[in-house]
Coordinates of C-alpha atoms in Angstrom, one line a residue:
Chain Z
X1 CA 0.7 -35.6 0.6
X2 CA 2.9 -32.6 1.4
X3 CA 3.5 -31.9 -2.2
X4 CA -0.1 -31.0 -2.9
X5 CA -1.6 -28.2 -0.8
X6 CA -5.1 -26.8 -0.3
X7 CA -4.3 -24.2 -2.8
X8 CA -3.7 -26.8 -5.6
X9 CA -7.1 -28.3 -4.9
X10 CA -8.9 -25.0 -4.8
X11 CA -7.2 -23.9 -8.0
X12 CA -8.4 -27.1 -9.7
X13 CA -11.9 -26.6 -8.3
X14 CA -11.9 -23.0 -9.5
X15 CA -10.7 -24.1 -13.0
X16 CA -13.5 -26.7 -13.3
X17 CA -16.0 -24.2 -11.9
X18 CA -15.0 -21.6 -14.5
X19 CA -15.1 -24.2 -17.3
X20 CA -18.6 -25.1 -16.3
X21 CA -19.7 -21.4 -16.0
X22 CA -18.2 -20.6 -19.4
X23 CA -20.0 -23.6 -20.9
X24 CA -23.4 -22.5 -19.4
X25 CA -23.0 -19.0 -20.8
X26 CA -21.6 -20.0 -24.2
X27 CA -22.9 -23.3 -25.4
X28 CA -26.2 -23.5 -27.2
X29 CA -27.1 -27.1 -26.8
X30 CA -29.3 -27.6 -23.8
X31 CA -27.8 -31.0 -22.9
X32 CA -24.3 -29.6 -23.0
X33 CA -25.5 -26.6 -20.9
X34 CA -26.9 -29.0 -18.4
X35 CA -23.7 -31.0 -18.2
X36 CA -21.8 -27.8 -17.6
X37 CA -24.2 -27.0 -14.7
X38 CA -23.3 -30.4 -13.2
X39 CA -19.7 -29.7 -13.8
X40 CA -20.0 -26.5 -11.6
X41 CA -21.6 -28.6 -8.8
X42 CA -18.8 -31.2 -9.2
X43 CA -16.3 -28.4 -8.7
X44 CA -18.0 -27.3 -5.5
X45 CA -17.9 -30.8 -4.2
X46 CA -14.2 -31.0 -4.9
X47 CA -13.6 -27.8 -3.0
X48 CA -15.7 -29.2 -0.1
X49 CA -13.8 -32.4 0.1
X50 CA -10.5 -30.5 -0.1
X51 CA -11.5 -28.1 2.7
X52 CA -12.7 -31.1 4.7
X53 CA -9.4 -32.9 4.3
X54 CA -7.1 -29.9 5.0
X55 CA -9.2 -28.3 7.8
X56 CA -9.7 -31.6 9.6
X57 CA -13.5 -31.2 9.8
X58 CA -16.1 -33.7 8.6
X59 CA -18.8 -31.1 7.9
X60 CA -17.8 -30.4 4.3
X61 CA -17.7 -34.1 3.4
X62 CA -21.2 -34.5 4.9
X63 CA -22.5 -31.6 2.8
X64 CA -21.2 -33.4 -0.3
X65 CA -23.9 -36.0 0.2
X66 CA -26.6 -33.4 0.4
X67 CA -25.2 -31.8 -2.8
X68 CA -25.2 -35.1 -4.6
X69 CA -28.8 -35.8 -3.6
X70 CA -30.0 -32.3 -4.6
X71 CA -28.1 -32.6 -7.9
X72 CA -29.8 -36.0 -8.6
X73 CA -33.2 -34.5 -7.9
X74 CA -32.4 -31.6 -10.2
X75 CA -31.2 -33.9 -13.0
X76 CA -34.4 -36.0 -12.7
X77 CA -36.6 -33.0 -13.2
X78 CA -34.3 -31.3 -15.6
X79 CA -33.9 -34.2 -18.0
X80 CA -37.7 -34.8 -17.9
X81 CA -38.2 -31.2 -18.9
X82 CA -35.6 -31.4 -21.7
X83 CA -37.0 -34.7 -23.1
X84 CA -40.6 -33.3 -23.0
X85 CA -39.4 -30.2 -24.8
X86 CA -37.6 -32.3 -27.4
X87 CA -40.7 -34.4 -28.0
X88 CA -42.8 -31.3 -28.4
X89 CA -40.5 -29.2 -30.6
X90 CA -37.8 -31.6 -31.8
X91 CA -35.0 -29.2 -30.7
X92 CA -32.5 -29.2 -27.9
X93 CA -30.7 -26.1 -29.1
X94 CA -31.5 -23.0 -27.0
X95 CA -31.1 -20.9 -30.1
X96 CA -33.9 -22.8 -31.8
X97 CA -36.3 -22.1 -28.9
X98 CA -38.4 -19.2 -29.9
X99 CA -41.8 -19.6 -28.2
X100 CA -41.0 -16.8 -25.9
X101 CA -40.4 -13.3 -27.1
X102 CA -41.8 -9.8 -27.0
X103 CA -43.9 -9.3 -30.2
Chain O
X1 CA -10.3 -42.1 17.8
X2 CA -10.8 -39.3 20.4
X3 CA -11.7 -37.0 17.5
X4 CA -14.4 -39.4 16.3
X5 CA -15.7 -39.6 19.9
X6 CA -15.9 -35.9 20.2
X7 CA -17.7 -35.8 16.9
X8 CA -20.2 -38.3 18.3
X9 CA -20.8 -36.2 21.3
X10 CA -21.4 -33.2 19.1
X11 CA -23.8 -35.3 17.1
X12 CA -25.7 -36.3 20.3
X13 CA -25.9 -32.7 21.4
X14 CA -27.4 -31.8 18.1
X15 CA -30.1 -34.5 18.5
X16 CA -33.7 -33.0 18.5
X17 CA -34.8 -31.7 21.9
X18 CA -38.3 -31.8 23.2
X19 CA -40.3 -29.1 21.5
X20 CA -38.2 -29.1 18.3
X21 CA -40.7 -31.1 16.3
X22 CA -43.6 -29.0 17.7
X23 CA -41.9 -25.9 16.6
X24 CA -42.0 -26.9 13.0
X25 CA -45.6 -28.3 13.1
X26 CA -46.8 -25.9 10.4
X27 CA -44.2 -27.2 8.0
X28 CA -44.9 -30.8 8.9
X29 CA -48.6 -30.2 8.3
X30 CA -48.1 -28.5 4.9
X31 CA -45.7 -31.2 3.7
X32 CA -47.9 -33.9 5.0
X33 CA -50.9 -32.4 3.1
X34 CA -48.7 -32.4 0.0
X35 CA -48.2 -36.1 0.2
X36 CA -51.9 -36.5 1.1
X37 CA -52.9 -34.7 -2.1
X38 CA -51.3 -37.5 -4.1
X39 CA -53.0 -40.2 -1.9
X40 CA -56.3 -38.6 -2.5
X41 CA -55.7 -38.5 -6.2
X42 CA -55.1 -42.3 -6.2
X43 CA -58.1 -43.2 -4.0
X44 CA -60.8 -40.6 -4.7
X45 CA -63.4 -41.3 -7.4
X46 CA -63.7 -38.7 -10.2
X47 CA -66.7 -37.2 -8.5
X48 CA -64.8 -36.5 -5.3
X49 CA -61.8 -34.8 -6.7
X50 CA -63.0 -31.3 -5.7
X51 CA -61.9 -32.4 -2.2
X52 CA -58.2 -32.2 -3.1
X53 CA -57.9 -28.4 -3.5
X54 CA -60.4 -27.9 -0.7
X55 CA -58.4 -30.0 1.8
X56 CA -55.2 -28.2 0.7
X57 CA -56.7 -24.8 1.2
X58 CA -58.2 -25.6 4.6
X59 CA -54.8 -27.1 5.6
X60 CA -53.0 -24.0 4.5
X61 CA -55.3 -21.9 6.6
X62 CA -54.7 -24.2 9.6
X63 CA -51.0 -24.0 9.1
X64 CA -51.3 -20.2 8.9
X65 CA -53.2 -20.2 12.2
X66 CA -50.5 -22.4 13.8
X67 CA -47.8 -20.1 12.6
X68 CA -49.8 -17.1 13.9
X69 CA -50.2 -18.9 17.3
X70 CA -46.4 -19.4 17.5
X71 CA -46.4 -15.6 17.9
X72 CA -43.1 -14.6 19.5
X73 CA -41.6 -18.0 20.3
X74 CA -37.9 -17.9 19.4
X75 CA -34.7 -19.9 19.9
X76 CA -32.4 -22.3 18.2
X77 CA -34.0 -25.6 17.1
X78 CA -32.5 -29.0 16.1
X79 CA -29.1 -28.1 17.6
X80 CA -28.8 -24.9 15.6
X81 CA -30.0 -26.1 12.2
X82 CA -33.0 -23.8 12.5
X83 CA -33.3 -20.5 14.3
X84 CA -36.7 -19.0 15.0
X85 CA -37.6 -15.5 16.0
X86 CA -40.6 -13.2 15.7
X87 CA -40.0 -12.5 12.0
X88 CA -39.9 -16.2 11.2
X89 CA -43.5 -16.6 11.9
X90 CA -44.4 -13.6 9.7
X91 CA -42.4 -15.1 6.8
X92 CA -44.2 -18.4 7.2
X93 CA -47.5 -16.7 7.1
X94 CA -46.4 -14.8 4.0
X95 CA -45.4 -18.0 2.2
X96 CA -48.7 -19.7 3.3
X97 CA -50.6 -16.7 1.9
X98 CA -48.8 -17.0 -1.4
X99 CA -49.6 -20.7 -1.6
X100 CA -53.3 -20.2 -0.7
X101 CA -53.7 -17.5 -3.4
X102 CA -51.8 -19.6 -6.0
X103 CA -54.1 -22.5 -5.2
X104 CA -57.2 -20.3 -5.7
X105 CA -55.9 -18.8 -8.9
X106 CA -54.6 -22.1 -10.2
X107 CA -57.4 -24.6 -9.5
X108 CA -59.7 -23.9 -12.4
X109 CA -56.9 -22.7 -14.6
X110 CA -55.1 -26.1 -14.7
X111 CA -58.4 -28.1 -14.7
X112 CA -59.5 -26.2 -17.9
X113 CA -56.2 -27.0 -19.6
X114 CA -56.2 -30.6 -18.7
X115 CA -53.4 -30.6 -16.2
X116 CA -53.7 -32.6 -13.0
X117 CA -54.9 -30.5 -10.1
X118 CA -53.7 -33.1 -7.5
X119 CA -50.1 -33.0 -8.8
X120 CA -50.2 -29.2 -8.9
X121 CA -51.3 -29.0 -5.2
X122 CA -48.8 -31.7 -4.2
X123 CA -45.9 -29.7 -5.6
X124 CA -47.2 -26.4 -4.5
X125 CA -47.5 -27.6 -0.9
X126 CA -44.0 -29.1 -0.9
X127 CA -42.6 -25.9 -2.3
X128 CA -44.4 -23.9 0.4
X129 CA -43.1 -26.2 3.2
X130 CA -39.5 -25.9 2.1
X131 CA -39.8 -22.1 1.7
X132 CA -41.1 -22.0 5.3
X133 CA -38.0 -24.1 6.3
X134 CA -35.8 -21.7 4.4
X135 CA -37.1 -18.7 6.4
X136 CA -35.8 -20.2 9.6
X137 CA -32.6 -21.9 8.5
X138 CA -29.4 -20.9 10.3
X139 CA -27.1 -23.5 8.8
X140 CA -25.7 -24.0 5.3
X141 CA -27.2 -27.5 4.9
X142 CA -30.8 -26.5 5.9
X143 CA -30.5 -23.3 3.8
X144 CA -29.2 -25.0 0.7
X145 CA -31.5 -28.0 0.9
X146 CA -34.6 -26.0 1.6
X147 CA -33.9 -23.5 -1.2
X148 CA -33.2 -26.3 -3.7
X149 CA -36.3 -28.3 -2.8
X150 CA -38.4 -25.2 -3.5
X151 CA -36.5 -24.4 -6.7
X152 CA -36.8 -28.0 -8.1
X153 CA -40.5 -27.9 -7.4
X154 CA -40.8 -24.6 -9.2
X155 CA -39.1 -26.1 -12.3
X156 CA -41.9 -28.6 -12.5
X157 CA -44.6 -25.9 -12.0
X158 CA -43.1 -23.8 -14.8
X159 CA -43.2 -26.7 -17.2
X160 CA -46.6 -27.9 -15.9
X161 CA -48.5 -27.5 -19.1
X162 CA -46.8 -30.4 -20.9
X163 CA -48.6 -29.8 -24.1
X164 CA -47.4 -26.2 -24.5
X165 CA -44.0 -25.7 -26.0
X166 CA -43.9 -22.2 -24.3
X167 CA -44.5 -23.7 -20.8
X168 CA -41.8 -26.3 -21.3
X169 CA -39.4 -23.8 -22.7
X170 CA -40.0 -21.6 -19.6
X171 CA -39.4 -24.6 -17.5
X172 CA -36.0 -25.3 -19.2
X173 CA -35.0 -21.7 -19.1
X174 CA -35.8 -21.5 -15.4
X175 CA -33.9 -24.7 -14.9
X176 CA -30.7 -23.3 -16.5
X177 CA -31.1 -20.0 -14.5
X178 CA -31.9 -21.8 -11.3
X179 CA -29.1 -24.4 -11.7
X180 CA -26.6 -21.6 -12.4
X181 CA -27.8 -19.7 -9.3
X182 CA -27.6 -22.7 -7.0
X183 CA -24.1 -23.6 -8.2
X184 CA -22.9 -20.0 -7.6
X185 CA -24.6 -19.9 -4.2
X186 CA -23.2 -23.3 -3.2
X187 CA -19.6 -22.4 -4.3
X188 CA -19.9 -19.2 -2.3
X189 CA -21.0 -21.1 0.8
X190 CA -18.2 -23.6 0.3
X191 CA -15.6 -20.9 0.2
X192 CA -17.0 -19.2 3.3
X193 CA -17.2 -22.5 5.1
X194 CA -13.5 -23.2 4.1
X195 CA -12.4 -19.8 5.6
X196 CA -14.4 -20.5 8.7
X197 CA -12.9 -24.0 9.0
X198 CA -9.3 -22.6 8.8
X199 CA -9.8 -20.1 11.7
X200 CA -12.3 -21.7 14.0
X201 CA -11.3 -23.9 17.0
X202 CA -11.8 -27.6 16.7
X203 CA -15.3 -28.7 17.4
X204 CA -17.0 -25.6 16.0
X205 CA -19.3 -26.3 13.1
X206 CA -18.0 -24.3 10.1
X207 CA -21.3 -24.6 8.3
X208 CA -23.2 -22.9 11.1
X209 CA -24.2 -19.3 10.1
X210 CA -23.1 -18.0 13.5
X211 CA -19.6 -19.6 13.3
X212 CA -19.1 -18.3 9.8
X213 CA -19.9 -14.9 11.1
X214 CA -17.5 -15.4 14.0
X215 CA -14.7 -16.4 11.6
X216 CA -15.3 -13.5 9.2
X217 CA -15.2 -11.0 12.1
X218 CA -11.4 -11.4 12.2
X219 CA -10.7 -12.7 8.7
X220 CA -13.4 -11.0 6.5
X221 CA -10.8 -9.4 4.4
X222 CA -9.3 -12.6 3.0
X223 CA -9.7 -13.0 -0.8
X224 CA -11.4 -16.4 -0.4
X225 CA -14.0 -14.9 2.0
X226 CA -14.7 -12.0 -0.3
X227 CA -15.1 -14.2 -3.4
X228 CA -17.4 -16.5 -1.4
X229 CA -19.5 -13.5 -0.3
X230 CA -19.7 -12.2 -3.9
X231 CA -20.8 -15.7 -5.2
X232 CA -23.5 -16.0 -2.5
X233 CA -24.8 -12.6 -3.4
X234 CA -24.8 -13.5 -7.1
X235 CA -26.7 -16.7 -6.4
X236 CA -29.3 -15.0 -4.4
X237 CA -29.5 -12.2 -7.0
X238 CA -30.5 -14.8 -9.6
X239 CA -33.3 -16.0 -7.3
X240 CA -34.5 -12.5 -6.6
X241 CA -34.4 -11.6 -10.3
X242 CA -32.2 -8.6 -9.6
X243 CA -30.0 -6.7 -12.0
X244 CA -27.6 -7.9 -13.6
X245 CA -29.0 -11.4 -13.1
X246 CA -32.5 -10.7 -14.4
X247 CA -32.1 -12.0 -18.0
X248 CA -34.2 -15.1 -17.4
X249 CA -37.1 -13.2 -15.8
X250 CA -39.2 -12.0 -18.7
X251 CA -39.0 -15.3 -20.7
X252 CA -39.8 -17.5 -17.8
X253 CA -42.6 -15.3 -16.5
X254 CA -44.1 -15.1 -19.9
X255 CA -44.0 -18.8 -20.7
X256 CA -44.9 -20.2 -17.3
X257 CA -48.6 -20.9 -16.7
X258 CA -50.1 -17.7 -15.2
X259 CA -50.6 -19.1 -11.6
X260 CA -47.0 -20.3 -11.6
X261 CA -45.9 -16.9 -12.8
X262 CA -47.8 -15.4 -9.8
X263 CA -46.1 -17.9 -7.5
X264 CA -42.6 -17.1 -9.0
X265 CA -43.2 -13.4 -8.7
X266 CA -44.3 -13.6 -5.1
X267 CA -43.1 -16.7 -3.2
X268 CA -39.8 -17.2 -5.1
X269 CA -39.0 -13.5 -4.9
X270 CA -39.8 -13.6 -1.2
X271 CA -37.5 -16.6 -0.9
X272 CA -34.7 -14.6 -2.4
X273 CA -35.4 -11.7 0.0
X274 CA -35.6 -13.9 3.1
X275 CA -32.4 -15.7 2.0
X276 CA -30.6 -12.4 1.5
X277 CA -31.8 -11.0 4.8
X278 CA -30.7 -14.2 6.6
X279 CA -27.3 -14.1 4.9
X280 CA -26.6 -10.4 5.4
X281 CA -27.7 -10.6 9.0
X282 CA -26.0 -13.9 9.7
X283 CA -22.7 -15.1 8.1
X284 CA -22.0 -11.9 6.1
X285 CA -22.9 -9.5 8.9
X286 CA -19.2 -8.7 9.6
X287 CA -18.8 -7.6 6.0
X288 CA -21.6 -5.0 6.3
X289 CA -19.4 -2.1 5.3
X290 CA -18.4 -3.8 2.1
X291 CA -21.9 -5.2 1.4
X292 CA -24.0 -2.1 1.5
X293 CA -22.5 -0.4 -1.6
X294 CA -22.8 -3.7 -3.5
X295 CA -26.4 -4.1 -2.5
X296 CA -27.0 -0.4 -3.4
X297 CA -25.6 -1.0 -6.9
X298 CA -27.8 -4.1 -7.4
X299 CA -30.8 -2.2 -6.1
X300 CA -30.3 0.9 -8.3
X301 CA -29.5 -1.3 -11.4
X302 CA -32.7 -3.3 -10.8
X303 CA -34.8 -0.2 -10.4
X304 CA -33.5 1.3 -13.7
X305 CA -33.2 -1.9 -15.8
X306 CA -36.6 -3.2 -14.8
X307 CA -38.5 -0.1 -15.4
X308 CA -36.8 1.0 -18.6
X309 CA -37.2 -2.5 -20.2
X310 CA -40.8 -2.6 -19.1
X311 CA -41.5 0.6 -21.0
X312 CA -40.9 -1.1 -24.3
X313 CA -42.9 -4.2 -23.6
X314 CA -46.1 -4.9 -25.4
X315 CA -46.9 -8.2 -23.6
X316 CA -48.8 -7.9 -20.3
X317 CA -46.9 -10.8 -18.6
X318 CA -43.5 -9.6 -19.8
X319 CA -44.3 -6.0 -18.6
X320 CA -45.3 -7.4 -15.2
X321 CA -42.2 -9.5 -15.1
X322 CA -39.9 -6.5 -15.8
X323 CA -41.9 -4.5 -13.3
X324 CA -41.1 -7.3 -10.9
X325 CA -37.4 -6.7 -11.5
X326 CA -37.9 -3.1 -10.3
X327 CA -39.9 -4.3 -7.3
X328 CA -36.9 -6.5 -6.5
X329 CA -34.9 -3.2 -6.8
X330 CA -37.1 -1.7 -4.1
X331 CA -36.7 -4.7 -1.9
X332 CA -33.0 -4.7 -2.3
X333 CA -32.9 -0.9 -1.6
X334 CA -34.7 -1.7 1.7
X335 CA -32.2 -4.4 2.5
X336 CA -29.3 -2.1 1.6
X337 CA -30.8 0.5 3.9
X338 CA -31.1 -2.2 6.6
X339 CA -27.4 -3.2 6.3
X340 CA -26.3 0.4 6.3
X341 CA -28.3 1.2 9.4
X342 CA -27.0 -1.8 11.2
X343 CA -23.4 -1.0 10.4
X344 CA -23.9 2.6 11.6
X345 CA -25.5 1.7 14.8
X346 CA -23.4 -1.2 15.7
X347 CA -25.9 -3.8 16.7
X348 CA -29.7 -3.1 16.3
X349 CA -31.7 0.0 17.1
X350 CA -33.7 1.9 14.5
X351 CA -32.5 -0.7 12.0
X352 CA -35.0 -3.1 13.7
X353 CA -37.9 -1.4 11.9
X354 CA -36.3 -1.8 8.4
X355 CA -37.1 -5.6 8.3
X356 CA -40.8 -5.2 9.1
X357 CA -40.9 -2.6 6.3
X358 CA -39.4 -5.0 3.8
X359 CA -42.0 -7.5 4.9
X360 CA -44.8 -5.0 4.5
X361 CA -43.5 -4.1 1.0
X362 CA -43.6 -7.8 0.1
X363 CA -47.2 -8.1 1.5
X364 CA -48.3 -5.2 -0.6
X365 CA -46.5 -6.7 -3.6
X366 CA -48.1 -10.1 -3.1
X367 CA -51.6 -8.7 -2.9
X368 CA -51.2 -6.5 -5.9
X369 CA -49.6 -9.2 -8.0
X370 CA -52.2 -11.8 -7.2
X371 CA -55.0 -9.3 -8.0
X372 CA -53.4 -8.6 -11.4
X373 CA -52.3 -12.2 -12.2
X374 CA -55.7 -13.6 -10.9
X375 CA -57.5 -11.3 -13.4
X376 CA -55.1 -12.4 -16.2
X377 CA -55.5 -16.1 -15.4
X378 CA -59.3 -15.7 -15.4
X379 CA -59.4 -14.1 -18.8
X380 CA -59.8 -16.5 -21.7
X381 CA -56.8 -16.1 -24.0
X382 CA -55.8 -17.7 -27.3
X383 CA -52.7 -19.1 -25.5
X384 CA -51.5 -18.5 -22.0
X385 CA -48.1 -17.2 -23.1
X386 CA -49.5 -14.5 -25.5
X387 CA -51.2 -11.9 -23.6
X388 CA -50.6 -8.7 -25.5
X389 CA -51.7 -5.4 -24.0
X390 CA -54.2 -4.9 -26.8
X391 CA -56.0 -8.1 -25.8
X392 CA -57.1 -6.2 -22.6
X393 CA -58.8 -3.6 -24.7
X394 CA -62.3 -2.8 -23.5
X395 CA -62.1 -5.2 -20.6
X396 CA -64.4 -3.0 -18.6
X397 CA -67.2 -3.7 -20.9
X398 CA -66.6 -7.4 -21.1
X399 CA -66.1 -8.0 -17.4
X400 CA -66.3 -4.9 -15.1
X401 CA -65.3 -6.9 -12.0
X402 CA -62.1 -8.2 -13.6
X403 CA -61.3 -4.8 -14.9
X404 CA -61.7 -3.3 -11.5
X405 CA -59.6 -6.0 -9.8
X406 CA -56.9 -5.5 -12.4
X407 CA -56.9 -1.8 -12.1
X408 CA -56.8 -1.8 -8.3
X409 CA -54.0 -4.4 -8.3
X410 CA -51.9 -2.4 -10.9
X411 CA -52.7 0.7 -8.9
X412 CA -51.2 -0.9 -5.8
X413 CA -48.1 -2.2 -7.7
X414 CA -47.6 1.3 -9.2
X415 CA -47.9 2.9 -5.7
X416 CA -51.0 5.1 -6.3
X417 CA -52.4 6.4 -3.0
X418 CA -54.4 5.3 -1.1
X419 CA -53.4 1.7 -1.9
X420 CA -51.2 -0.3 0.4
X421 CA -48.5 -0.2 -2.4
X422 CA -48.2 3.5 -1.9
X423 CA -47.5 3.2 1.8
X424 CA -45.0 0.3 1.2
X425 CA -43.1 2.5 -1.2
X426 CA -43.1 5.5 1.2
X427 CA -41.8 3.3 4.0
X428 CA -38.9 2.0 1.8
X429 CA -38.1 5.6 0.9
X430 CA -38.2 6.4 4.6
X431 CA -35.6 3.7 5.2
X432 CA -33.4 5.2 2.5
X433 CA -33.7 8.6 4.0
X434 CA -32.7 7.3 7.5
X435 CA -29.8 5.4 5.9
X436 CA -28.8 8.7 4.1
X437 CA -28.7 6.8 0.8
X438 CA -29.5 9.8 -1.4
X439 CA -28.5 8.4 -4.8
X440 CA -30.6 5.3 -4.3
X441 CA -33.5 7.5 -3.0
X442 CA -33.3 9.6 -6.2
X443 CA -33.3 6.5 -8.4
X444 CA -36.2 5.0 -6.5
X445 CA -38.3 8.2 -6.9
X446 CA -37.4 8.4 -10.6
X447 CA -38.3 4.8 -11.2
X448 CA -41.7 5.3 -9.6
X449 CA -42.3 8.1 -12.0
X450 CA -41.2 6.0 -15.0
X451 CA -43.2 3.0 -13.9
X452 CA -46.5 5.0 -13.8
X453 CA -46.2 5.2 -17.6
X454 CA -46.4 1.5 -18.4
X455 CA -48.7 0.7 -15.5
X456 CA -51.1 3.3 -16.8
X457 CA -50.9 2.0 -20.3
X458 CA -52.3 -1.4 -19.0
X459 CA -55.0 0.4 -17.0
X460 CA -55.9 2.6 -20.1
X461 CA -56.3 -0.5 -22.3
X462 CA -58.5 -2.2 -19.8
X463 CA -60.7 0.7 -18.8
X464 CA -60.7 3.6 -21.3
X465 CA -60.3 2.1 -24.8
X466 CA -63.4 0.5 -26.2
X467 CA -63.6 -3.1 -27.2
X468 CA -63.9 -4.1 -30.9
X469 CA -67.6 -4.5 -31.8
X470 CA -69.4 -7.8 -31.8
X471 CA -67.4 -9.5 -29.1
X472 CA -69.3 -11.8 -26.9
X473 CA -68.7 -11.2 -23.2
X474 CA -67.0 -14.3 -21.8
X475 CA -68.5 -16.3 -19.0
X476 CA -66.2 -16.3 -16.1
X477 CA -67.0 -18.2 -12.9
X478 CA -67.8 -16.2 -9.8
X479 CA -64.8 -17.2 -7.8
X480 CA -62.4 -16.2 -10.6
X481 CA -64.0 -12.8 -10.8
X482 CA -64.3 -12.3 -7.0
X483 CA -60.7 -13.1 -6.2
X484 CA -59.0 -10.3 -8.1
X485 CA -61.7 -7.9 -7.2
X486 CA -61.5 -8.9 -3.5
X487 CA -57.7 -8.6 -3.4
X488 CA -57.9 -5.2 -5.3
X489 CA -60.3 -3.9 -2.7
X490 CA -58.2 -5.3 0.1
X491 CA -55.1 -3.3 -1.1
X492 CA -57.2 -0.1 -0.9
X493 CA -58.7 -1.0 2.5
X494 CA -55.3 -1.8 4.0
X495 CA -54.0 1.4 2.5
X496 CA -56.8 3.4 4.0
X497 CA -56.3 1.6 7.3
X498 CA -52.7 2.5 7.4
X499 CA -53.6 6.1 6.5
X500 CA -56.1 6.3 9.4
X501 CA -53.6 4.7 11.8
X502 CA -50.8 7.1 10.7
X503 CA -53.2 10.1 11.1
X504 CA -54.3 9.0 14.6
X505 CA -50.8 7.9 15.8

């Protein structure tokens, strides 16, 4: 256990978080964008558990359960919206969504 | 084992005390009504469905009365999960007002478009209850869960017109923006909690706002803490629709059903403001000296970006969305002033008055926005997401009362005296003067001057230009015409009231 420190865990969490963030900003497919959002939440959970373990507090580990619950609610609504949009327009690429513009 | 026992004791001490449940009675009432709306939808016959919005509105009024009754009661509730003070009850009343007005604007709007009114009220009430919880949270868990519950509800309300591609697209875009914002916010809080956990004595709760503040007092300069604070600000900036996080605002406001747009513009923006106020006066208070320049940049950027983009917009809802960004700039300027004043004077003092001023600005903004959006929602349009400025042409001939409501509402948003919006802007400028934020003050004044241009182009279309010939005046029900007009007149009356009060005092 001594070989891995808090810094290692945080670095990994930061990498995963940045990967998710890049994906949200760059990718055009809504489902991939959405997966990247979940990746960002997963990174926060990793950081929470790491802090919890190394600081010797339980609070972070408890917050993880709240994050999972909230993420589940978000996925339920989010996927419903994406599926409804796909049925309506037949597209899940955000570059093919063009109902909204100033014209 | 002893550690676990200590944790158990801590848990027992956090168990609800007598009076804790009573102190959140308005939230319980509103959330209960939300569930009741669904029950009514299942049990009522088609002829009795008018009861659903009626019950919801009466309940909102009752909750507002309860929140008003709570008056000055303050203190920590539920072992420090919630913290109530005098401003809590004002925020609650503000959110209840937003919900009531949204219900009034949205009732017939959704019925006409074949959307379910019971579901609409169900989600609206749950969103309101969680926003009211947000306004009193003093713990990362309550803060995050309350904010997310409200946001998830708002995703649904954005995509509520399931047959409209624009509404669904707005819902998805809001989903991506909202998800990004909550991930940033959460990561920020996680880092702050980590820093707090490293430095606090055993037994202290590192998710408590007060203990995060205590830890940052000595260790606020650590990189982890600074990154955490920046991420929290970015997350709240998204919610607030502030520069440079305002990219989603015009699309979502344009595509969302107009009552939802009004709710997003008012309640969701107020949630961003109350969240920011709680964070800068709670966990991030020790970083005030570093925060105020950042907030000032966000405020100045929002003022400029919102107004300049709105100049080029030919769609009414987009123009109002971008003007909302500049209003967020004004609110941020008020908060930046608040933070500066607090850091100058140590604890409180004259900074005390800055928070009521931000609240007064929000009240003026809520009234003006609902007068404008109410008029837009009442107007028949080809499609809800296309409301070009030229479609307003000659409104005064077609429906004088709607034109008057729209004009008064826009007048208040623009800050034309003697509307309440004028006084709200003057008060924010006063805060900036007291905080000696001269650059921000200059930007605010310039942005007001710029905003007059596009606000007046809306008013000009509605009142001066004549309508194309041969158009049949639409039949608009009395309530839909009375609401914008009433709110418009209210902005002027409140403005005149403050003028008289200022002249006498």
